Coordinates of C-alpha atoms in Angstrom, one line a residue:
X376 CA 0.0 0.0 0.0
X377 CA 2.6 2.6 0.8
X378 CA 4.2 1.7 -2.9
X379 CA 0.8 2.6 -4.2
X380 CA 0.7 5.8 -2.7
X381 CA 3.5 7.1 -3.2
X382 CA 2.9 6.5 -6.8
X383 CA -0.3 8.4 -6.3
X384 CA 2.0 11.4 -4.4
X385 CA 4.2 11.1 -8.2
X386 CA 1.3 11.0 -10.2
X387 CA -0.8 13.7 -8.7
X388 CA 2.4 16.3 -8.7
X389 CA 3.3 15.3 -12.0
X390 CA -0.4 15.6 -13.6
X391 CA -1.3 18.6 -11.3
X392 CA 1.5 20.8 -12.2
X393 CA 1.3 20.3 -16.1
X394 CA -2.7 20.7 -15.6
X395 CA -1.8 24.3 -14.5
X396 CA 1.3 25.2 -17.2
X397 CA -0.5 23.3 -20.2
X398 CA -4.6 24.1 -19.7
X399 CA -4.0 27.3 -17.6
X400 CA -7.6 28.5 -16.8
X401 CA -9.7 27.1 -19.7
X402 CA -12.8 25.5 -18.5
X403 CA -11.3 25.8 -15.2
X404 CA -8.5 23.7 -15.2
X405 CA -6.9 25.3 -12.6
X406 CA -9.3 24.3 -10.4
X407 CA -9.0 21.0 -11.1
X408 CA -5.2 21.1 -11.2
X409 CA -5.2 22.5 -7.6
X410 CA -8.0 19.4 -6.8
X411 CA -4.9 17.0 -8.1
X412 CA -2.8 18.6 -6.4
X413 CA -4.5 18.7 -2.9
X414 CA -5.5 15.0 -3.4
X415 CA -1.5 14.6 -4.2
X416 CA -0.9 16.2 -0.8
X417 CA -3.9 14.3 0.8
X418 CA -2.2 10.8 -0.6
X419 CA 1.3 12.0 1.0
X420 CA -0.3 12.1 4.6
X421 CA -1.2 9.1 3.9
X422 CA 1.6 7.9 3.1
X423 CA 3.9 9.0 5.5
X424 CA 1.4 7.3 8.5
X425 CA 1.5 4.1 6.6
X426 CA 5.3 4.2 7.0
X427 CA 5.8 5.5 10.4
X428 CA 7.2 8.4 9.7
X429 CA 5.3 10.2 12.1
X430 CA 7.7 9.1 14.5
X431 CA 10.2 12.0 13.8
X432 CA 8.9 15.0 15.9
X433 CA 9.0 17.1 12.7
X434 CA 7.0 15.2 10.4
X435 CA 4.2 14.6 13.3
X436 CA 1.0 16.3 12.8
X437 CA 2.5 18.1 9.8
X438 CA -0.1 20.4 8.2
X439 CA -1.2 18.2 5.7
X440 CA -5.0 18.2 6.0
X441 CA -6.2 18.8 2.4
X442 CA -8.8 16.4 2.5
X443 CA -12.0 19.4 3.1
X444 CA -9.8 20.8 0.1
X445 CA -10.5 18.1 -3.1
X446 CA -14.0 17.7 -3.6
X447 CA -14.2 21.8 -3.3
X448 CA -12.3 21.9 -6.1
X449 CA -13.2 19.4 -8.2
X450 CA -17.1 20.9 -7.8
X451 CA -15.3 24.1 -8.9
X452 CA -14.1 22.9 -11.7
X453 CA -17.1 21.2 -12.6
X454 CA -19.3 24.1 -12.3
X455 CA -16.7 26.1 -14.5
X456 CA -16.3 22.8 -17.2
X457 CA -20.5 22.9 -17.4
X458 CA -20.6 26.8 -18.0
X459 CA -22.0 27.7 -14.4
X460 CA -22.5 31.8 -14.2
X461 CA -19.4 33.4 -12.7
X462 CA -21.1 34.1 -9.3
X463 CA -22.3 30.4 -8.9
X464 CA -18.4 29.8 -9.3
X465 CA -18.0 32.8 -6.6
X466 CA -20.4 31.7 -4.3
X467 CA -19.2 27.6 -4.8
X468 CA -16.1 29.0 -3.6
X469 CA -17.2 29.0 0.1
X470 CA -17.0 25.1 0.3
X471 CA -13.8 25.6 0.8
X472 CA -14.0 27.3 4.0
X473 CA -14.3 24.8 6.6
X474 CA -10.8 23.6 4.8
X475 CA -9.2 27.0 5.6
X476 CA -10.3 26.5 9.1
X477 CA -9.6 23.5 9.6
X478 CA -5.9 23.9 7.8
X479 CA -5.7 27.1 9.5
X480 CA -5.9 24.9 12.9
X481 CA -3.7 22.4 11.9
X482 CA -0.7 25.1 10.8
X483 CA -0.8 26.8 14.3
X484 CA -0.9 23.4 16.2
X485 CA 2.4 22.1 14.2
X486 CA 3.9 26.1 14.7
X487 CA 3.1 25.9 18.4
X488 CA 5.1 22.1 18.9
X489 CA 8.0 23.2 15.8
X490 CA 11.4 22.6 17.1
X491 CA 10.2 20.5 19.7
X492 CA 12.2 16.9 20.3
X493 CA 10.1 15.0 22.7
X494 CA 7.1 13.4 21.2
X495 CA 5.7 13.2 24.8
X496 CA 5.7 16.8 24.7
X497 CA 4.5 17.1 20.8
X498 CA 1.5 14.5 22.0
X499 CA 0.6 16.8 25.5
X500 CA 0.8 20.0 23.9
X501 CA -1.9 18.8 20.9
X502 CA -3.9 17.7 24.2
X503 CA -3.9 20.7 25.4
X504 CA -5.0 22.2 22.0
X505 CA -8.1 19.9 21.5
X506 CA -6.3 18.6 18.8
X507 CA -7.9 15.1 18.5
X508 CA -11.7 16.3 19.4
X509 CA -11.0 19.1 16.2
X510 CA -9.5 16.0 14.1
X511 CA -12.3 13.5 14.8
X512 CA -14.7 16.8 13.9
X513 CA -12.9 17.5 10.7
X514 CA -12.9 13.8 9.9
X515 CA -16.7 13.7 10.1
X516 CA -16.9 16.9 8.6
X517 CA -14.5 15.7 5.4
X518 CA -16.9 12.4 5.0
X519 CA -20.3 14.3 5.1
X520 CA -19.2 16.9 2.2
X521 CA -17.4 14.5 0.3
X522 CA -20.3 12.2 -0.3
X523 CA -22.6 15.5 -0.8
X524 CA -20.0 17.3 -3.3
X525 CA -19.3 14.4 -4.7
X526 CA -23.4 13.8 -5.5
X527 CA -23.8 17.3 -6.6
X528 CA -20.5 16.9 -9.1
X529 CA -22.1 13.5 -10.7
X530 CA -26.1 15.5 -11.1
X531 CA -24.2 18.5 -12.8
X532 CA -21.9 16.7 -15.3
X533 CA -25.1 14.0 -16.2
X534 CA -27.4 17.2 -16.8
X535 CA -24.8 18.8 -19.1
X536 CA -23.8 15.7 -21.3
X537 CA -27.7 14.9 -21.3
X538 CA -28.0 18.9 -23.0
X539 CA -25.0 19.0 -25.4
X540 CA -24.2 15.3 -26.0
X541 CA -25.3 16.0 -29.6
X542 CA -24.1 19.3 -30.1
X543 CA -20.2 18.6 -29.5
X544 CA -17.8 16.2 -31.2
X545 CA -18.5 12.6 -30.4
X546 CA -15.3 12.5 -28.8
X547 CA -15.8 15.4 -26.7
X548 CA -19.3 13.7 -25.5
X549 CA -17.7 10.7 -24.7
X550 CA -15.4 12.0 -22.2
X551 CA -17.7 13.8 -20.5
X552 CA -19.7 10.3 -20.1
X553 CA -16.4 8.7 -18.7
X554 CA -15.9 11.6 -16.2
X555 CA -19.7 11.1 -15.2
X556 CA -19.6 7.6 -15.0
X557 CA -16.0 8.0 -13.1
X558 CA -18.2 10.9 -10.3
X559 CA -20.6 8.2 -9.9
X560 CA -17.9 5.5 -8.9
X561 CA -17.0 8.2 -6.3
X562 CA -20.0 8.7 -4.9
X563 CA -20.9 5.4 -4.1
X564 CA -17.2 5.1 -2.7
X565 CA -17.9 7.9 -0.8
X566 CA -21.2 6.5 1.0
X567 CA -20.0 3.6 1.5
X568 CA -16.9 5.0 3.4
X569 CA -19.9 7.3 5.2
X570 CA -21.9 4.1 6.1
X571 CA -18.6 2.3 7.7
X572 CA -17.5 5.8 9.2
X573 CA -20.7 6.0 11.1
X574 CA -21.2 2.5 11.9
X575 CA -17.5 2.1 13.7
X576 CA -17.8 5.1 15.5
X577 CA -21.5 5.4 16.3
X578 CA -22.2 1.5 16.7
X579 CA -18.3 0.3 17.3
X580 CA -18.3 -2.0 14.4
X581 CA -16.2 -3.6 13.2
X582 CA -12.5 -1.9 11.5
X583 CA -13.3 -0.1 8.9
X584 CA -9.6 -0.5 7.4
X585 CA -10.8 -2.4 4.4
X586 CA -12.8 0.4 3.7
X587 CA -10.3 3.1 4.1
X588 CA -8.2 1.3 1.6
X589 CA -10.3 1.0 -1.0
X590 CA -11.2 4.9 -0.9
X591 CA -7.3 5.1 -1.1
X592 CA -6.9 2.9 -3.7
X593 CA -9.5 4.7 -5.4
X594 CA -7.7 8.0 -4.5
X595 CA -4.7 7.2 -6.3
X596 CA -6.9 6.1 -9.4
X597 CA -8.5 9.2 -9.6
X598 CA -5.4 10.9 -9.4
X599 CA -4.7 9.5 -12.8
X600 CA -8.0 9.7 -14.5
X601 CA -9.2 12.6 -13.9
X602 CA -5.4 14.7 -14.5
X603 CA -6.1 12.7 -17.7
X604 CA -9.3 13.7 -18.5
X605 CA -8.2 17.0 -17.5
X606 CA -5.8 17.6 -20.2
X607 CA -8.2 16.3 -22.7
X608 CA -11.9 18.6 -21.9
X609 CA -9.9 21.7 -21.5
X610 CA -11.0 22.5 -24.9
X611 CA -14.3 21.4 -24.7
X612 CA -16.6 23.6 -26.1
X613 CA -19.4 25.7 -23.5
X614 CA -22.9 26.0 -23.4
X615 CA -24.4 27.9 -20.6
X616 CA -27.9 27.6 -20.0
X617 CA -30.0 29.2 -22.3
X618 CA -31.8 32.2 -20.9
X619 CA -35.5 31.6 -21.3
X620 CA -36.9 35.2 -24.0
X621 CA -39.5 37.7 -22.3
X622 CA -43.2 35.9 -23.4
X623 CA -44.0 37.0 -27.1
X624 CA -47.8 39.0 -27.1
X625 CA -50.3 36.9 -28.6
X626 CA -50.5 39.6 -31.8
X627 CA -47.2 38.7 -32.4
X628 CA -47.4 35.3 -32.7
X629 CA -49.9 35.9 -35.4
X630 CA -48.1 38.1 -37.5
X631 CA -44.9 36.2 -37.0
X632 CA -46.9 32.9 -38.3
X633 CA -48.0 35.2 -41.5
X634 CA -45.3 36.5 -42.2
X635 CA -43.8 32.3 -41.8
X636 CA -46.2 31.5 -44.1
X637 CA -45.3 33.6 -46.6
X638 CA -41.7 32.9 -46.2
X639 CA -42.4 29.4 -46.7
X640 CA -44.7 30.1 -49.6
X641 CA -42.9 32.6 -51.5
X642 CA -38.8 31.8 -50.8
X643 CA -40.0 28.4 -50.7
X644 CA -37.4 27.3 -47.6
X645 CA -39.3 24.3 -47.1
X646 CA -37.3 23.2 -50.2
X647 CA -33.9 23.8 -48.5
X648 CA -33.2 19.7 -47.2
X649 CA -31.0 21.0 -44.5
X650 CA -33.8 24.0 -42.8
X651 CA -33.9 23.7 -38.9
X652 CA -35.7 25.6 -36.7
X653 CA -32.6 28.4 -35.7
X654 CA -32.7 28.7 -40.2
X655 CA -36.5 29.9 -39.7
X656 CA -35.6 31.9 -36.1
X657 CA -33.3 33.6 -38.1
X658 CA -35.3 34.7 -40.8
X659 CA -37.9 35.9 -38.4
X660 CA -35.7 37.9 -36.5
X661 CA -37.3 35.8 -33.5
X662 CA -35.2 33.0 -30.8
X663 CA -35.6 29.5 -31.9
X664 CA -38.1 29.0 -28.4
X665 CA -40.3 32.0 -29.7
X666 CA -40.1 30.4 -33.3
X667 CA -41.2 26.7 -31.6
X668 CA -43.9 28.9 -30.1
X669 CA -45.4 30.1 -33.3
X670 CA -45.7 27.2 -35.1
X671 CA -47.0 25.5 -32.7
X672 CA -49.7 27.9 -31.6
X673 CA -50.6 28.7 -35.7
X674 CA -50.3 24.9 -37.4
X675 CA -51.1 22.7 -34.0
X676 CA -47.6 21.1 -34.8
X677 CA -44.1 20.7 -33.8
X678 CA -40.9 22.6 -36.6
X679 CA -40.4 19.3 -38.3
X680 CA -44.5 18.4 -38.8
X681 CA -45.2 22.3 -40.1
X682 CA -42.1 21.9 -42.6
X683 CA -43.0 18.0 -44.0
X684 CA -46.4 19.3 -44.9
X685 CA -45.4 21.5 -47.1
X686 CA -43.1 19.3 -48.7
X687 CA -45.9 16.8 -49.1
X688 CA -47.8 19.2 -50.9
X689 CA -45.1 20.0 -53.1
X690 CA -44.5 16.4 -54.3
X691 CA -48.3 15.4 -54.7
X692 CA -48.7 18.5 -56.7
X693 CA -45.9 16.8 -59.0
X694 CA -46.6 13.3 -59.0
X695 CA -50.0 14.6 -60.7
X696 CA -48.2 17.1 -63.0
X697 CA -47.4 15.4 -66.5
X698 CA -44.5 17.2 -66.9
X699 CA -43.1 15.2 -64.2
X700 CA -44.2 11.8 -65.6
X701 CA -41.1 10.6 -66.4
X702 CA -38.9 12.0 -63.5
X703 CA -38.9 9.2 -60.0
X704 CA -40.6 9.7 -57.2
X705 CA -37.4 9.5 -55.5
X706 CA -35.7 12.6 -57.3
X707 CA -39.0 13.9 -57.0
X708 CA -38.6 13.8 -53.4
X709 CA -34.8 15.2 -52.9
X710 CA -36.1 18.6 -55.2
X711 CA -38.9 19.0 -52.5
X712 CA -36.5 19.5 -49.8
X713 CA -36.3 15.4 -48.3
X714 CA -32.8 14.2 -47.8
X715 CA -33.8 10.3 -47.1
X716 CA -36.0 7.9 -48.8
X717 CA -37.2 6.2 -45.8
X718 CA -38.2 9.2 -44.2
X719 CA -39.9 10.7 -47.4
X720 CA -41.7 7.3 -48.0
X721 CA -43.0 6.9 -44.0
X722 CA -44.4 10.8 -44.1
X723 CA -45.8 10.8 -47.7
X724 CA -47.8 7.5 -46.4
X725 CA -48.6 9.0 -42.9
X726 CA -50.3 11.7 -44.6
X727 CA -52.0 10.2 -47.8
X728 CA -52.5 6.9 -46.6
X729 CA -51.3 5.4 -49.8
X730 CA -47.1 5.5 -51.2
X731 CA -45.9 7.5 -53.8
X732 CA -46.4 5.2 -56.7
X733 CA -50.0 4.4 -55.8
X734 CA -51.0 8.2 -55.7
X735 CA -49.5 8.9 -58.5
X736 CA -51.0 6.1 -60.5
X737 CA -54.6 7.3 -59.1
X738 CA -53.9 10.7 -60.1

């Protein structure tokens, strides 16, 4: 085990560091780097425990408490990878004060015992400074936010793949479902370690040691995927939540649907195969959720419905036309604005009841 961590001390400083000269602030790397980093430090404590270092008077109690610190930072760098406002960022920030007190503790205890060369004395004077009641508090204290952080970071990384896994690159989408899916590993980790914490200290259990090291073993894991999926999401591109338009007046939405209407009628853009509803928005001088709004509210349908019908009407109106006797129902199709066959051929029967061929033979 102490191998393994101080792979995980290696790792973290290696990872961390280039995390802050290579992806600097974009998406809030740094914020993730520093997370590294602290869970670096955080693996070093542990380290130095597991090989009884704590023996020499100087490395006792050294200030290494960075555990309130991690999931802090990886929640700000979560809120600043999913395009959170700046003051949700500002206001996330205050996690991290019960880590400043607690560290803040910690410093003046090691400051008040430095130089000291009796670990009797080291031991009494951390006595006298509450020193184990404030550890067991900060203990609970780092449990308890680490399963909650650690829940909030896994809800906000699944809503924002869930909203833009279709509007980035695939491989940009699939990272962000690997860091998800890694945030879920770490939450159940974490409540686990929260169940066993409580039930060895509230009920007397049991150790709880095989629990401890399979959060560190997990720890040290982490190090490594996330510094990794670090490096790669820093130029993932943002989205921040769309800000809902004041309501459009009821006149409005009439005159916007006329004038639609005789946009669709007279520039014919239900011929354009590629039209979406931010194409119409556009030409409306309207958002694409007002847009959504008017046809809806003037045709009863959705964008795509209010776009197909006039496409249909198009192609029945040349399937009867003699002029287009000898041209296929299929290049027929593709001039009145369908890109796909299948498509064309399940809409033309949805709304005629018959196929192609069989309306145009009865016409």
């Amino acid at each position: 085990m102490e191998t393994l961590l101080l792979l995980g001390v290696i790792q973290g400083a290696i990872t961390g560091t280039g995390l802050l000269i290579h992806a600097g602030r974009r998406n809030g790397s740094h914020w993730l780097a520093l997370g590294v980093l602290a869970l670096s430090l955080t693996l070093l404590r542990l380290w130095t425990h597991a090989g009884g270092l704590e023996a020499d008077p100087l490395l006792r109690r050294l200030p290494l408490s960075f555990d309130l610190a991690i999931f802090p930072l990886f929640y700000l760098y979560a809120l600043s990878l999913t395009a959170a406002s700046p003051a949700s960022i500002r206001r996330a920030g205050l996690w991290l004060l019960p880590w400043a007190v607690f560290m803040g503790y910690s410093v003046l205890v090691y400051l008040a015992g430095f130089g000291e060369p009796s670990l009797q004395r080291l031991d009494a004077l951390a006595e006298q400074w509450q020193y184990p009641w404030f550890k067991r508090i900060e203990d609970y204290l780092t449990i308890a936010l680490n399963t909650l952080l650690a829940g909030l970071i896994w809800a906000r990384i699944r809503r924002y793949h869930a909203r833009i896994s279709t509007w980035v690159p695939q491989r940009f989408a699939d990272l962000l479902l690997l860091l998800k899916r890694w945030m879920a590993l770490a939450l159940v980790t974490a409540i686990v370690n929260l169940v066993a914490f409580a039930a060895h200290h509230g009920f007397g259990f049991d150790d709880r040691s095989v629990f401890s090291h399979a959060a560190q073993v997990l720890y040290v894991v982490l190090v490594y995927v996330v510094g990794i999926l670090g490096f790669r999401l820093h130029a993932l591109p943002q989205f921040p939540e769309p800000v809902p338009p004041p309501a459009l007046p009821d006149s409005k939405v009439a005159e916007a649907y006329q004038k639609l209407q005789t946009l669709m009628q007279s520039e014919q853009l239900w011929a354009e195969p590629d039209l979406n509803l931010n194409d119409v928005a556009q030409r409306l001088g309207l958002t694409a959720v007002e847009t959504s709004r008017v046809i809806k509210e003037g045709s009863g349908g959705h964008f795509r419905n209010y776009v197909n019908a006039f496409r249909i009407d198009a192609v029945k109106r040349k399937l009867r036309d003699p002029a287009y006797r000898s041209v296929s129902v299929l290049a027929i199709s593709l001039e009145s604005g369908f890109n796909s066959e299948s498509s064309f051929y399940r809409v033309f029967k949805a709304s005629t009841g018959l196929s192609p061929t069989e309306f145009r033979q009865q016409g």
